[in-house]
Each structure stands twice: as C-alpha cells, then as structure tokens.
Coordinates of C-alpha atoms in Angstrom, one line a residue:
Chain C
M20 CA -29.7 23.3 -13.6
T21 CA -32.3 23.9 -10.3
S22 CA -30.7 25.0 -6.9
S23 CA -32.5 23.8 -4.3
H24 CA -33.6 27.1 -2.7
G25 CA -34.9 28.1 -5.6
C26 CA -36.6 24.7 -6.4
S27 CA -40.1 25.5 -7.7
E28 CA -41.7 22.3 -8.7
S29 CA -44.0 20.8 -5.2
G30 CA -43.8 17.7 -5.0
R31 CA -45.8 14.6 -3.0
Q32 CA -45.9 13.8 0.5
T33 CA -45.0 10.5 0.5
S34 CA -43.9 10.0 3.7
S35 CA -46.0 8.8 7.3
P36 CA -45.0 10.6 10.8
A37 CA -42.6 8.9 12.1
R38 CA -41.9 7.0 15.0
A39 CA -39.6 9.1 17.6
E40 CA -39.2 5.8 19.5
R41 CA -35.0 4.9 20.5
R42 CA -34.9 0.7 19.1
M43 CA -32.4 -1.6 20.9
D44 CA -32.8 -4.1 17.6
G45 CA -30.5 -1.1 16.1
K46 CA -33.5 -1.9 12.9
M47 CA -34.8 2.0 12.3
T48 CA -38.3 2.6 13.6
D49 CA -39.6 6.0 11.0
S50 CA -41.4 5.3 8.0
L51 CA -40.0 8.3 6.6
W52 CA -39.7 6.5 2.9
P53 CA -41.8 4.0 0.7
G54 CA -40.1 1.2 0.9
G55 CA -38.5 1.3 4.7
S56 CA -36.1 3.7 6.4
T57 CA -32.6 2.1 4.7
V58 CA -31.1 1.6 2.2
T59 CA -31.0 -2.3 2.9
E60 CA -35.1 -1.8 3.2
I61 CA -35.5 0.7 0.4
A62 CA -33.3 -1.5 -1.9
D63 CA -35.8 -4.5 -0.9
S64 CA -39.1 -2.8 -1.4
V65 CA -37.9 -1.6 -5.0
A66 CA -36.7 -5.6 -5.8
K67 CA -39.9 -7.2 -4.6
G68 CA -41.5 -3.8 -7.1
E69 CA -43.2 -2.8 -3.7
V70 CA -41.9 1.0 -4.3
T71 CA -40.3 2.8 -7.5
A72 CA -37.7 5.1 -7.5
T73 CA -40.5 8.1 -9.4
E74 CA -42.4 7.4 -5.9
L75 CA -38.5 7.9 -3.5
A76 CA -37.5 10.8 -6.2
E77 CA -40.8 13.1 -5.5
A78 CA -40.5 11.8 -1.4
V79 CA -36.6 13.2 -2.1
I80 CA -37.7 16.4 -3.8
H81 CA -40.9 16.6 -1.0
R82 CA -38.1 16.9 1.2
I83 CA -35.7 19.1 -0.1
E84 CA -38.3 21.3 -0.7
T85 CA -39.6 21.3 2.1
L86 CA -36.4 21.2 4.8
D87 CA -32.8 22.2 3.5
P88 CA -34.3 25.7 2.6
I89 CA -33.0 25.4 7.0
V90 CA -30.6 22.8 7.2
Q91 CA -29.0 23.4 4.0
A92 CA -27.8 20.6 3.1
F93 CA -27.3 20.6 -1.2
S94 CA -25.4 22.9 -3.4
Q95 CA -27.1 21.4 -6.9
F96 CA -30.0 20.4 -7.4
D97 CA -32.5 19.5 -10.4
A98 CA -35.6 18.0 -9.6
G99 CA -36.7 17.5 -13.6
R100 CA -33.2 15.5 -14.2
L101 CA -34.3 13.8 -10.5
R102 CA -37.7 12.2 -12.2
E103 CA -35.7 11.2 -15.2
E104 CA -33.3 9.1 -14.0
A105 CA -36.3 7.1 -11.9
A106 CA -38.6 7.7 -14.7
Q107 CA -35.8 4.9 -16.6
L108 CA -35.3 3.1 -14.1
D109 CA -38.7 2.3 -13.0
R110 CA -38.7 1.4 -17.4
E111 CA -35.7 -1.1 -16.2
A112 CA -37.6 -2.0 -13.4
E113 CA -40.5 -3.1 -15.2
Q114 CA -38.8 -5.2 -17.8
G115 CA -37.3 -7.2 -14.6
Q116 CA -34.1 -5.5 -15.7
L117 CA -32.5 -4.0 -12.1
R118 CA -29.0 -2.7 -12.3
G119 CA -28.2 -4.2 -8.9
P120 CA -28.8 -3.5 -5.6
L121 CA -29.1 -0.4 -4.8
H122 CA -31.9 0.5 -7.5
G123 CA -34.1 3.7 -7.0
V124 CA -32.3 4.5 -3.8
P125 CA -31.6 8.0 -3.2
V126 CA -27.9 8.9 -2.9
S127 CA -26.8 12.8 -2.4
I128 CA -23.1 13.1 -3.3
K129 CA -20.7 15.6 -1.6
E130 CA -19.4 18.3 -4.5
W131 CA -15.4 16.6 -4.0
F132 CA -16.5 14.4 -6.8
D133 CA -18.0 14.8 -10.2
V134 CA -21.7 14.2 -11.4
E135 CA -21.6 14.2 -15.1
G136 CA -24.1 17.7 -16.4
F137 CA -22.9 18.8 -12.8
P138 CA -20.3 21.4 -12.0
T139 CA -17.6 20.7 -9.4
I140 CA -17.6 24.2 -8.2
L141 CA -14.2 24.1 -6.3
R142 CA -13.3 23.6 -9.6
G143 CA -14.0 27.0 -9.9
P144 CA -16.1 29.7 -9.5
N145 CA -16.5 29.6 -13.2
A146 CA -16.2 25.3 -13.6
E147 CA -17.7 24.3 -16.3
P148 CA -20.4 21.1 -15.8
A149 CA -18.4 17.7 -15.9
R150 CA -18.5 16.1 -19.0
S151 CA -18.3 12.4 -17.1
D152 CA -18.6 10.8 -13.6
S153 CA -16.5 9.9 -11.1
T154 CA -15.2 6.4 -10.1
L155 CA -17.8 6.3 -7.5
V156 CA -21.0 7.6 -9.3
A157 CA -20.5 5.9 -12.3
R158 CA -20.7 2.4 -9.6
L159 CA -23.1 4.2 -7.8
R160 CA -25.6 4.7 -11.2
A161 CA -24.7 0.8 -12.0
S162 CA -25.3 -0.5 -9.6
G163 CA -29.0 1.2 -9.2
A164 CA -28.5 4.3 -7.2
L165 CA -30.8 7.7 -8.1
I166 CA -27.9 10.4 -7.7
A167 CA -30.0 12.9 -5.6
G168 CA -28.1 15.9 -6.1
K169 CA -24.6 17.7 -4.8
T170 CA -24.3 19.0 -1.7
I171 CA -22.2 22.1 -0.5
V172 CA -18.1 22.4 0.4
P173 CA -18.2 26.4 0.2
L174 CA -15.2 27.2 -2.0
G175 CA -11.4 28.6 -0.8
E176 CA -12.4 26.2 2.6
E177 CA -14.9 29.2 3.9
P178 CA -16.9 26.6 5.9
P179 CA -20.2 24.6 5.3
P180 CA -23.6 27.1 6.4
T181 CA -25.6 23.5 6.4
R182 CA -27.1 23.3 10.2
N183 CA -27.3 20.6 12.1
P184 CA -31.0 19.0 11.7
W185 CA -30.6 17.8 15.3
N186 CA -30.4 22.2 16.3
T187 CA -30.2 24.2 13.1
D188 CA -28.1 26.7 15.9
H189 CA -25.1 24.6 15.2
T190 CA -22.9 23.6 12.6
A191 CA -23.2 20.5 11.5
G192 CA -20.1 19.5 10.9
G193 CA -17.5 20.0 7.8
S194 CA -16.6 19.2 5.2
S195 CA -19.4 16.5 4.5
S196 CA -21.4 18.9 6.5
G197 CA -23.9 18.7 4.0
S198 CA -23.7 14.9 3.1
A199 CA -24.5 14.1 7.1
A200 CA -27.0 16.4 7.5
S201 CA -28.7 15.5 4.2
V202 CA -29.2 12.2 5.7
S203 CA -29.8 13.6 9.3
A204 CA -33.2 15.2 7.6
R205 CA -34.2 12.5 6.0
M206 CA -34.0 14.0 2.9
V207 CA -31.7 10.4 1.4
P208 CA -30.9 7.3 2.8
M209 CA -27.2 8.0 1.7
S210 CA -24.9 10.1 0.6
L211 CA -21.0 10.2 0.0
G212 CA -18.4 11.9 1.7
E213 CA -14.7 12.6 1.4
Q214 CA -12.8 12.7 4.9
T215 CA -9.0 14.5 4.0
G216 CA -8.8 15.2 8.0
G217 CA -11.7 14.7 10.2
S218 CA -14.6 15.8 7.2
N219 CA -16.2 12.3 7.1
L220 CA -17.0 11.5 10.0
R221 CA -17.4 14.5 12.4
P222 CA -20.1 15.1 10.7
A223 CA -21.7 12.1 11.1
S224 CA -21.2 11.4 14.1
F225 CA -22.5 15.7 14.9
C226 CA -26.0 14.7 12.8
G227 CA -26.5 11.1 15.3
L228 CA -25.4 8.9 11.8
A229 CA -23.3 6.1 11.4
G230 CA -19.9 7.0 8.8
L231 CA -17.2 4.9 7.2
K232 CA -13.9 5.9 6.4
P233 CA -12.5 3.5 4.4
T234 CA -9.6 1.9 4.3
Y235 CA -7.2 4.0 2.0
G236 CA -7.6 2.6 -1.7
L237 CA -10.4 1.1 -1.1
L238 CA -12.4 3.4 -2.8
S239 CA -11.1 5.3 -7.1
R240 CA -10.6 8.8 -6.0
K241 CA -10.6 9.8 -9.7
G242 CA -13.1 12.6 -10.2
M243 CA -12.8 13.4 -7.3
F244 CA -11.2 16.9 -6.0
P245 CA -7.8 16.7 -4.9
G246 CA -6.7 17.7 -0.9
F247 CA -3.7 15.8 0.6
W248 CA -3.8 12.3 -2.0
S249 CA -2.4 9.9 0.1
R250 CA -5.4 11.0 3.1
D251 CA -7.2 12.0 0.8
H252 CA -10.6 8.7 1.8
P253 CA -13.8 8.8 -0.3
G254 CA -16.3 7.8 2.3
L255 CA -19.8 6.7 3.5
I256 CA -22.3 8.5 5.5
G257 CA -24.9 6.2 6.0
L258 CA -28.5 5.4 8.9
T259 CA -26.6 2.5 9.3
S260 CA -23.6 -0.3 9.4
A261 CA -26.6 -2.7 7.1
D262 CA -26.5 0.2 5.1
M263 CA -22.8 0.7 4.9
A264 CA -21.9 -2.4 4.1
L265 CA -24.1 -2.6 1.1
V266 CA -23.1 -0.3 -0.9
L267 CA -19.5 -0.1 -0.3
S268 CA -19.4 -4.0 -1.9
A269 CA -21.5 -1.8 -4.7
I270 CA -18.3 0.9 -5.1
A271 CA -14.7 -0.4 -4.2
G272 CA -13.1 -2.1 -5.4
Y273 CA -9.6 -1.4 -7.8
D274 CA -10.0 0.6 -10.5
P275 CA -7.7 0.9 -13.0
K276 CA -8.3 4.9 -13.7
D277 CA -6.4 5.0 -9.8
P278 CA -3.0 3.4 -8.9
T279 CA -3.8 3.5 -5.5
T280 CA -6.9 1.2 -5.6
I281 CA -6.6 -2.1 -4.1
E282 CA -6.4 -4.5 -5.9
A283 CA -8.6 -6.8 -4.3
P284 CA -12.4 -8.3 -4.8
P285 CA -14.6 -5.4 -3.1
P286 CA -16.2 -6.8 0.2
A287 CA -19.3 -8.8 0.9
S288 CA -22.5 -6.7 1.2
D289 CA -23.7 -8.9 4.4
L290 CA -21.5 -9.0 7.5
P291 CA -20.7 -12.2 9.3
A292 CA -22.0 -12.5 12.7
M293 CA -19.8 -11.7 14.9
S294 CA -18.8 -15.2 16.4
S295 CA -19.0 -14.0 20.1
T296 CA -18.9 -10.9 22.0
P297 CA -16.2 -8.7 20.7
R298 CA -13.2 -7.5 22.6
I299 CA -12.5 -3.5 22.6
G300 CA -9.3 -1.8 23.6
I301 CA -10.3 2.0 25.1
I302 CA -7.3 4.1 23.3
R303 CA -6.1 5.1 27.3
N304 CA -3.5 8.0 25.9
F305 CA -2.8 10.2 24.0
F306 CA -6.6 10.7 22.8
P307 CA -8.0 11.7 26.4
D308 CA -6.0 14.7 26.5
L309 CA -7.5 15.9 23.3
T310 CA -10.7 15.3 24.5
S311 CA -13.4 17.5 26.8
E312 CA -14.9 16.3 30.1
S313 CA -18.1 15.5 29.4
M314 CA -17.3 13.9 25.7
L315 CA -14.8 11.8 28.1
A316 CA -17.9 10.9 30.2
S317 CA -19.8 10.0 27.7
V318 CA -17.1 7.8 26.2
E319 CA -17.3 5.6 29.6
E320 CA -21.4 5.5 29.2
A321 CA -21.0 3.8 26.2
K322 CA -18.4 1.9 26.7
D323 CA -20.6 0.8 29.9
R324 CA -23.5 -0.3 28.5
L325 CA -21.0 -1.9 26.2
A326 CA -19.9 -4.0 27.9
A327 CA -23.4 -4.9 29.7
S328 CA -24.2 -6.0 27.2
G329 CA -21.5 -8.2 26.6
A330 CA -18.9 -6.4 24.7
E331 CA -14.9 -7.0 26.3
V332 CA -13.6 -3.6 27.4
V333 CA -10.0 -3.5 28.0
D334 CA -8.0 -0.1 28.3
V335 CA -4.9 0.1 25.5
Q336 CA -1.3 2.3 26.0
L337 CA -0.5 3.4 22.3
P338 CA 3.6 2.6 21.6
E339 CA 4.6 6.5 22.2
E340 CA 5.2 6.7 18.2
F341 CA 1.9 7.2 17.7
G342 CA 3.0 10.9 19.4
A343 CA 4.9 11.8 16.5
V344 CA 1.2 11.1 14.6
W345 CA 0.2 15.1 14.4
D346 CA 3.8 16.6 13.3
A347 CA 4.6 14.2 10.4
G348 CA 0.6 14.8 9.3
T349 CA 1.5 18.1 8.9
F350 CA 3.8 17.9 5.8
L351 CA 2.1 16.3 4.1
A352 CA -0.2 18.9 3.3
A353 CA 2.8 19.3 1.1
E354 CA 1.0 17.3 -1.6
F355 CA -1.7 20.5 -1.0
V356 CA 0.7 23.3 -1.8
T357 CA 2.0 21.1 -4.9
H358 CA -2.3 20.7 -6.2
R359 CA -3.0 23.8 -5.8
S360 CA 0.1 25.9 -6.6
A361 CA -0.9 25.9 -10.4
G362 CA -3.7 28.0 -9.2
W363 CA -2.3 29.8 -6.7
A364 CA 0.6 30.8 -9.6
E365 CA -2.1 32.2 -11.9
A366 CA -3.9 33.9 -9.2
G367 CA -0.3 36.0 -9.3
S368 CA -0.9 36.9 -5.5
A369 CA 2.3 37.7 -3.5
V370 CA 2.0 35.1 -0.6
T371 CA 0.8 37.4 2.5
V372 CA 0.7 36.7 6.3
A373 CA -3.6 35.2 5.5
D374 CA -2.1 32.5 3.2
L375 CA 0.2 31.6 6.2
G376 CA -2.9 31.2 8.5
T377 CA -4.2 27.7 9.9
G378 CA -4.1 25.0 7.8
T379 CA -6.3 22.3 9.5
P380 CA -8.0 24.2 12.7
A381 CA -6.6 22.8 16.1
I382 CA -4.9 19.9 15.0
N383 CA -1.9 22.0 15.2
T384 CA -1.3 25.0 13.4
A385 CA 1.2 24.5 11.6
S386 CA 0.3 26.4 7.9
R387 CA 0.3 24.0 5.0
R388 CA 1.7 26.4 3.0
A389 CA 4.7 26.4 5.1
T390 CA 5.4 23.0 3.7
E391 CA 6.4 25.2 0.7
L392 CA 10.0 25.8 2.5
V393 CA 10.6 22.8 3.8
P394 CA 12.6 20.3 2.1
A395 CA 11.6 16.9 1.1
T396 CA 13.8 14.8 2.9
Y397 CA 11.3 15.3 6.5
Y398 CA 8.1 14.7 3.4
L399 CA 9.7 11.9 2.9
Q400 CA 10.4 10.8 6.8
A401 CA 6.1 11.4 7.5
R402 CA 5.9 9.3 5.0
R403 CA 8.5 6.6 6.7
I404 CA 6.9 7.7 10.2
R405 CA 3.4 6.3 8.7
S406 CA 4.7 3.6 7.5
Y407 CA 6.0 2.2 10.5
L408 CA 3.6 3.0 12.7
I409 CA 0.7 1.2 10.5
G410 CA 3.2 -1.5 11.5
A411 CA 3.1 -0.9 15.0
I412 CA 0.0 -0.5 15.7
T413 CA -1.2 -3.7 13.7
E414 CA 0.6 -5.7 14.8
Q415 CA -0.2 -4.3 18.4
F416 CA -4.0 -5.0 17.5
H417 CA -3.2 -8.1 16.6
D418 CA -1.4 -9.7 19.7
L419 CA -3.6 -7.5 21.7
G420 CA -6.6 -9.4 20.4
L421 CA -9.0 -6.9 19.9
D422 CA -11.4 -6.4 18.0
A423 CA -11.7 -2.7 18.2
F424 CA -10.1 0.5 19.0
M425 CA -12.6 3.3 20.5
L426 CA -11.9 5.9 21.5
A427 CA -14.5 9.5 20.6
V428 CA -14.9 11.0 17.4
S429 CA -14.6 14.6 18.7
P430 CA -13.3 16.2 21.5
T431 CA -17.0 17.9 21.8
T432 CA -20.9 18.0 20.3
A433 CA -21.6 19.7 17.6
P434 CA -20.4 23.8 18.0
E435 CA -22.6 26.2 18.5
G436 CA -22.6 28.8 15.3
F437 CA -20.4 28.5 12.2
E438 CA -17.2 30.4 12.9
T439 CA -15.9 26.7 12.9
T440 CA -17.0 23.0 12.0
G441 CA -15.4 21.4 14.9
N442 CA -12.6 19.5 15.3
P443 CA -10.6 16.6 14.6
I444 CA -8.3 16.3 15.7
L445 CA -9.7 12.8 16.4
L446 CA -8.9 11.8 13.1
V447 CA -6.7 12.9 11.3
P448 CA -4.2 9.8 12.8
W449 CA -6.7 7.2 11.2
S450 CA -6.8 9.2 8.3
F451 CA -3.1 9.9 8.0
L452 CA -2.2 5.6 8.8
G453 CA -4.9 5.1 6.3
F454 CA -6.7 2.7 8.7
P455 CA -10.2 2.4 8.2
A456 CA -13.1 3.6 11.1
A457 CA -16.5 4.1 11.4
T458 CA -18.6 5.5 14.1
V459 CA -21.4 4.7 15.7
N460 CA -24.1 7.0 17.1
A461 CA -23.6 7.2 21.4
G462 CA -27.1 9.1 22.7
L463 CA -27.8 13.0 23.2
S464 CA -25.9 14.7 25.3
S465 CA -27.3 16.7 28.0
D466 CA -27.5 19.6 25.7
R467 CA -30.2 17.2 23.4
L468 CA -26.7 16.6 20.0
P469 CA -25.7 13.3 18.8
V470 CA -22.9 11.8 20.3
G471 CA -20.8 9.4 18.8
I472 CA -17.9 7.2 19.4
Q473 CA -15.1 6.1 16.9
L474 CA -14.5 2.7 16.3
V475 CA -10.6 1.7 14.5
R476 CA -9.5 -1.5 13.2
P477 CA -5.8 -2.2 10.6
Q478 CA -6.3 -1.9 6.7
R479 CA -8.1 -3.8 5.0
Q480 CA -10.2 -5.6 7.9
D481 CA -13.1 -2.8 7.2
R482 CA -15.9 -5.6 6.5
D483 CA -14.8 -6.9 10.5
L484 CA -15.3 -3.7 11.1
L485 CA -18.7 -2.8 10.1
A486 CA -19.0 -6.5 11.7
V487 CA -18.6 -4.6 15.2
T488 CA -20.0 -1.8 14.4
Q489 CA -23.1 -3.1 13.4
W490 CA -23.1 -5.0 16.7
C491 CA -22.8 -2.0 19.0
E492 CA -25.7 -0.4 17.1
N493 CA -27.3 -3.3 18.5
S494 CA -26.2 -2.9 21.5
L495 CA -26.7 1.2 21.6
G496 CA -29.3 1.3 19.7
V497 CA -30.5 3.7 17.2
L498 CA -31.7 7.1 16.8
P499 CA -34.6 8.2 15.8
P500 CA -34.8 10.9 13.0
P501 CA -34.1 14.4 14.7
P502 CA -37.1 16.9 15.8
L503 CA -36.9 18.8 12.4
V504 CA -38.1 16.2 10.2
T505 CA -40.5 14.5 12.6
E506 CA -42.3 17.8 13.8
P507 CA -45.1 19.1 11.7
R508 CA -43.8 22.3 9.9
Chain F
M4 CA 15.1 39.6 -9.6
P5 CA 12.7 36.1 -9.7
S6 CA 11.1 35.8 -5.9
N7 CA 12.7 32.5 -6.2
G8 CA 15.9 33.0 -5.5
W9 CA 16.9 31.2 -9.1
V10 CA 18.1 32.4 -11.8
E11 CA 19.4 30.0 -14.3
R12 CA 21.8 30.0 -16.8
G13 CA 23.5 28.3 -19.3
D14 CA 22.6 24.6 -19.3
A15 CA 21.9 24.5 -15.7
R16 CA 18.0 23.8 -16.2
R17 CA 18.7 21.0 -18.0
G18 CA 20.5 19.1 -14.8
R19 CA 23.4 19.4 -16.8
S20 CA 25.9 20.6 -14.0
A21 CA 25.2 16.8 -12.7
G22 CA 25.2 15.8 -15.8
R23 CA 26.9 15.2 -18.6
W24 CA 29.8 18.2 -17.6
G25 CA 30.2 15.8 -14.6
D26 CA 31.3 16.9 -11.3
V27 CA 31.0 21.4 -10.6
A28 CA 33.6 23.9 -9.0
R29 CA 31.3 26.1 -7.2
R30 CA 32.5 29.4 -5.8
R31 CA 30.0 31.6 -4.4
Q32 CA 30.6 35.6 -4.9
T33 CA 28.4 38.4 -2.6
L34 CA 27.3 41.2 -5.1
L35 CA 26.0 43.2 -2.9
T36 CA 22.9 43.2 -0.5
I37 CA 20.2 44.8 -0.8
N38 CA 16.4 44.9 2.2
N39 CA 18.0 42.2 3.5
L40 CA 18.7 39.9 1.0
Q41 CA 22.3 39.2 0.0
V42 CA 22.8 38.6 -3.9
S43 CA 25.7 36.3 -4.2
V44 CA 26.3 34.6 -7.3
E45 CA 27.2 32.0 -6.3
F46 CA 29.4 29.7 -10.1
G47 CA 29.0 26.3 -11.5
L48 CA 31.3 25.7 -13.3
P49 CA 30.9 23.0 -14.5
L50 CA 35.4 20.7 -15.3
D51 CA 34.6 20.5 -19.5
S52 CA 32.6 23.5 -19.4
P53 CA 33.8 27.7 -20.1
F54 CA 30.9 28.7 -18.4
A55 CA 29.0 30.0 -15.6
S56 CA 25.7 27.7 -14.9
I57 CA 24.2 28.6 -11.5
V58 CA 23.7 32.5 -10.3
K59 CA 22.1 31.5 -6.8
I60 CA 20.6 34.8 -5.0
Q61 CA 21.2 33.8 -1.4
P62 CA 19.7 35.8 2.0
S63 CA 22.2 37.9 4.6
G64 CA 21.9 35.6 7.0
R65 CA 21.5 33.0 5.8
D66 CA 23.8 30.8 8.3
G67 CA 20.6 28.9 9.7
I68 CA 21.1 25.1 9.4
V69 CA 18.3 22.2 7.9
R70 CA 18.9 18.7 7.6
L71 CA 17.1 15.1 8.5
K72 CA 19.8 13.9 11.1
P73 CA 21.4 14.7 13.0
A74 CA 18.3 15.9 14.8
V75 CA 17.4 19.7 13.9
S76 CA 16.3 21.6 17.2
T77 CA 13.4 23.9 16.8
D78 CA 15.1 27.7 16.6
E79 CA 17.8 26.1 13.9
A80 CA 14.3 24.5 11.6
L81 CA 12.7 27.7 12.2
E82 CA 15.5 29.9 11.1
W83 CA 15.6 27.7 8.3
L84 CA 12.0 28.9 7.6
K85 CA 12.7 32.4 8.0
S86 CA 15.4 32.8 5.9
E87 CA 13.0 30.6 2.8
A88 CA 10.3 32.7 3.7
V89 CA 12.2 35.2 2.4
S90 CA 13.9 33.8 -0.5
T91 CA 11.3 31.9 -1.9
W92 CA 8.3 34.0 -1.1
G93 CA 10.0 37.5 -1.5
L94 CA 8.4 38.0 2.5
E95 CA 9.9 40.5 4.6
M96 CA 10.1 39.4 7.9
S97 CA 7.8 39.9 10.7
P98 CA 6.8 38.8 14.2
E99 CA 3.7 37.8 12.4
I100 CA 5.4 35.4 10.1
E101 CA 7.3 34.1 12.3
Q102 CA 4.8 33.2 14.7
Q103 CA 2.9 31.2 11.0
L104 CA 6.1 29.6 11.4
Q105 CA 7.2 28.6 14.3
P106 CA 4.7 25.5 14.7
T107 CA 6.4 24.1 11.9
A108 CA 9.4 24.6 13.2
Q109 CA 8.1 22.2 16.1
A110 CA 6.7 19.6 13.7
M111 CA 10.0 19.9 12.0
A112 CA 12.6 19.3 15.4
L113 CA 9.8 16.7 16.4
L114 CA 10.6 14.5 13.5
S115 CA 13.7 15.0 13.0
A116 CA 14.1 13.7 16.6
L117 CA 12.6 10.6 15.6
D118 CA 14.9 7.4 15.4
I119 CA 12.8 4.9 13.2
P120 CA 14.6 1.4 11.9
E121 CA 16.9 1.4 9.5
D122 CA 14.4 -0.7 7.1
V123 CA 11.4 0.9 6.9
E124 CA 10.4 3.1 3.7
P125 CA 8.3 5.5 3.2
L126 CA 4.8 3.6 1.8
L127 CA 4.3 6.2 -1.8
L128 CA 0.2 4.6 -2.2

C-alpha cells in the first residue's frame, strides 16, 4: 500500500494543456485525459480502441503525484495495483471483451465504502483491509471502472484537510470533499461520494462540479460505513449530468444485501430530451432566510439566465409544515447513536459535556448524543413527519406542473480555512425526505469561487431530474478546470 | 450502581413482568438520596409470583413530564432531558450541559406540537 503523498513511482505526462474558455453547450473543453474529458467521452474512446486503460491509469498516477500533495484528496492510493488492474482491463479489451459501459474509466471512492484490499479507515485506526468490495464498488468494477483509490474522510469526524482546487486556502466541503477535489483537480473524472446531510452536493458545488444525491434506496449501502441509516445516500460527483446518468445506470438497482434498495430496474443510461423548456419552481420560503445575500443574488442571476434560455421560472411557497423538517431530522440521529454505541462502550469512556457538542453544525445545535435520552415516540413521530412531507411535497410538485424545485446548494461559497466544511442546511431536508437532488454550477462568485444551484424532484424521478440539470448545464455552461490544474507546474 | 439507572432482578430481564406472570402490581419506595440521585425501589410484583422483579434508581426531582401528546413544552422537555442525562449518563447537571440539551428540548416541543393526519404511518424504508 502506498499513500498518495509518499508515492515514489513516476507516471508519464499524457495530457495536453487545457483550454479554459467556458462552453455553453454543456460539453467540456479541456482535453486533460487521453480520450476526452468526461466519463462519456473516455468510455467511448476506450470502446473504440483509441485509448487504453493503462494510458488512463498513467494519467491518474501523474495527476495524483503532481496535485494531491497540494489538494489532499486521497487517503489511499496504490499505483502498482492501479497499473495491474488497468493491464487486466486492457487484456480483456484486446480480446474484444469490454466489461461494461465504464471500461477503463478511472473512479475514486470515498472512504466510507469498502474497497477490497484497502482498510476502511472509518472502521478504526487498526482496521484490516476489506475482504470484499461494497456493492457499489463491485458494480463499478463489473462495469469496467478502474478504481483509482480512496478519498479522505478523517476518523473521528474532524474536518477533512482537503483543499479546494479553485482556491487552496478554502475548504472543498465535507465530508465527500476528497471525492469532489479529486474530480475538480482532474485526478479522476468521476467519484463515488455519500450524503447523510449535505456531504455530496456541497463539495460538488464548492468545487464547481455536477453532483447527484439520488433517491434513497436507488443505490445500495451494503459495504458502506453507516451514519444515519435512513438518511445515508451514496452519491456521485462528476463533470456533467450525462456522466451521472451513465454511471448511475451502471450501479443502481436492487441489492438483496440492502433491503432498503428499490426493487426497480436502474434508470437508463441516456437522458431523455426535454419535450419543452423546463418549468422550475424557485422556493421562496424557509430557504431564503437561511441563505446569504450574495448567494441569493447568485441564484437570482442563474434564474434570470435560465429564463433567458426559455425556462419558465415560477415562485413556490412550500407548505407550512415543511418548517418541521430540520427538527424532525434531528431525531434520526438516534440511528447514529445506536450504531456507535457499541464502539463507545468498548472505549469505556463516560459521557462528557464535550460528547454533547453540536452533532450537525449549523443545521441546529441539537446534540446527536442527546437522542439517547429521547423517548422512542419522538423518533417515530419524526418518521411520520417524513412520510407526511414526502406526500405533501410530491403532490404540490405535480399540482404545480414543475420539472424541478430550485434553490441554492449552500448559504455561501466555500468558506476560507479548514475549521468548517460549510453549511449543509439547504441540503438536509432533501436527505431527510430521500428526494433526488442535484447541483449544477452557475459560474464563479466575485472572489472566483464556484457557485452552485440545487435542483430537486420527488422520489424515483432521478433520470428526469438529470434531464433538467442537463438542460440547465447547456444554459449556464460548464466551468473549465481550475487554475491549479491548468497552470504549468 | 449501574450507570443506566436500572437494576434488574429475577425474571424482569426476560420481560416476565408483562409476560407469563401476567399483570404486575408496582410499588415505589424511596430508600436514600445521594448526590442528587434519589434511590428508589420500584417493586414489580407479578400477581402470581412471590418475588420482586424490578429495581429502578430514580433521579431526585424527576417531575419532568414528557409525552408526545398533548404537546410538551420546551421547559418540560428540558427537565426530562436533564433528569435523563443524570440517570442515563451519570452526569452532574451544569449550565453547559443544560445549554447543550436546550436545542433538543426545543425540537421535542416542536414535534410534539405538530398535528399529523391520523393515517400517516412512519415509513421505515
């Protein structure tokens, strides 16, 4: 095993300088990877025999060696193993056998997921290497993906040290910051992340990327380190909505090892063309009060640009009961406490004031640990509120004839420093409700940090959501790679 | 003294207080008070059993009431949480702990006050 920062093997430069202009057709302009820039392009090039998995692996190794000492996205990376796996993929391709739609595509994996041969660090400082892959990693491999390495999630819920490739003095978000930074710095074109509160879309947004938190149960949690069982969502971070759709189709679907997965075929890999311009409902209550003025102005600007492209943007007021969503979500922390109890008991330490510290900073200050004291009726009432709101919001969405709700991803752009990873308060409700939510980049702020908008639909409408986000990408454009990547080193 | 506030004897651990032994006649008797902990003995006497089955250590001043309906106030919820923090975790109550418990008490009050249609069930998947 070799850490990314101690890797001594040198890769070869396979990339060409990026063109940094902003494209307005949703396609990437940089050609940082052999065979293209997006998952879709790279997979197509591999399938046509224009590029090999080995060439892609060397590009990954080169980028990680060059950039990860600065960005600190990876926790575990093994160049030798990556080359071996790429060589095996190339042997299969030479025999005309492509494993699947992702043959040769490099993907990074958040620490939360078991990857065979790598310890899942969150399981403890002495964790043994995982004996098998989590379901999603196994499905990625079966689709031909090249598992590039694991991305940082510190043990003990400390903020990750990962730097934002757009400004290395700023956080990349959390806790999937390593996943987002690995894509933003073009070390990989796709990453498997996870969101319990706002940990997938926030870093994706902070790093100027596309991100998807699918419907709860669309992606298996088997082999994923648990947080809140009913709020844990595996997620994707990449460059375009089309890439999300392709990878989602490869890994989604029922898993008998995870009884919460949806018994339905995975969404198709291609996105449906929208029959008309989208009708987008911009949420005008609850969320604006939680969002900074500058971010609200950015959302308004994005709204105007979408409208100028033909979108019908209407104001929406969510029902009054929606206001309970944040407090109700608090009580699901009992799931976290239940899971962690055995570890705490093993550690043998008594509960102290410090243990009662804020469990989910900035959502509210309710202590996760305090749910240990709350009668079970409150947990069940929280679950009933979830049921009620799922029905009420879904009905409202369809009554209004919407294609997506729209709001900001985060109250601010990526904060400076690494004491905090930003505020998940605008994302938590959708994690609580299990609704699919996605982020689309809407440009850069005045201080040159990415600004993201969030689009949401009711459960099991992930593919339709991605069709809307793709339309928005085409309208708003796609960011070029950050200067960290394109400037000569 | 166990930190979780419960001492179980006899068949109570296996749930016999509501099982084979049928209904339980309960009687509470305060034995002593130490460091804010009022040690009470709650005898659960199965009507057809000759021996006591449950002993509970009760924090003193535990008159905080908590329920889902009718709605609980933030103050009531906080009193409950404080007493539970003492009995469950063995903590000495302090302003800092009370401050940490306050948001949870507020959330309890909010959930308690919310009316949801009767036919809404908790989806557990």
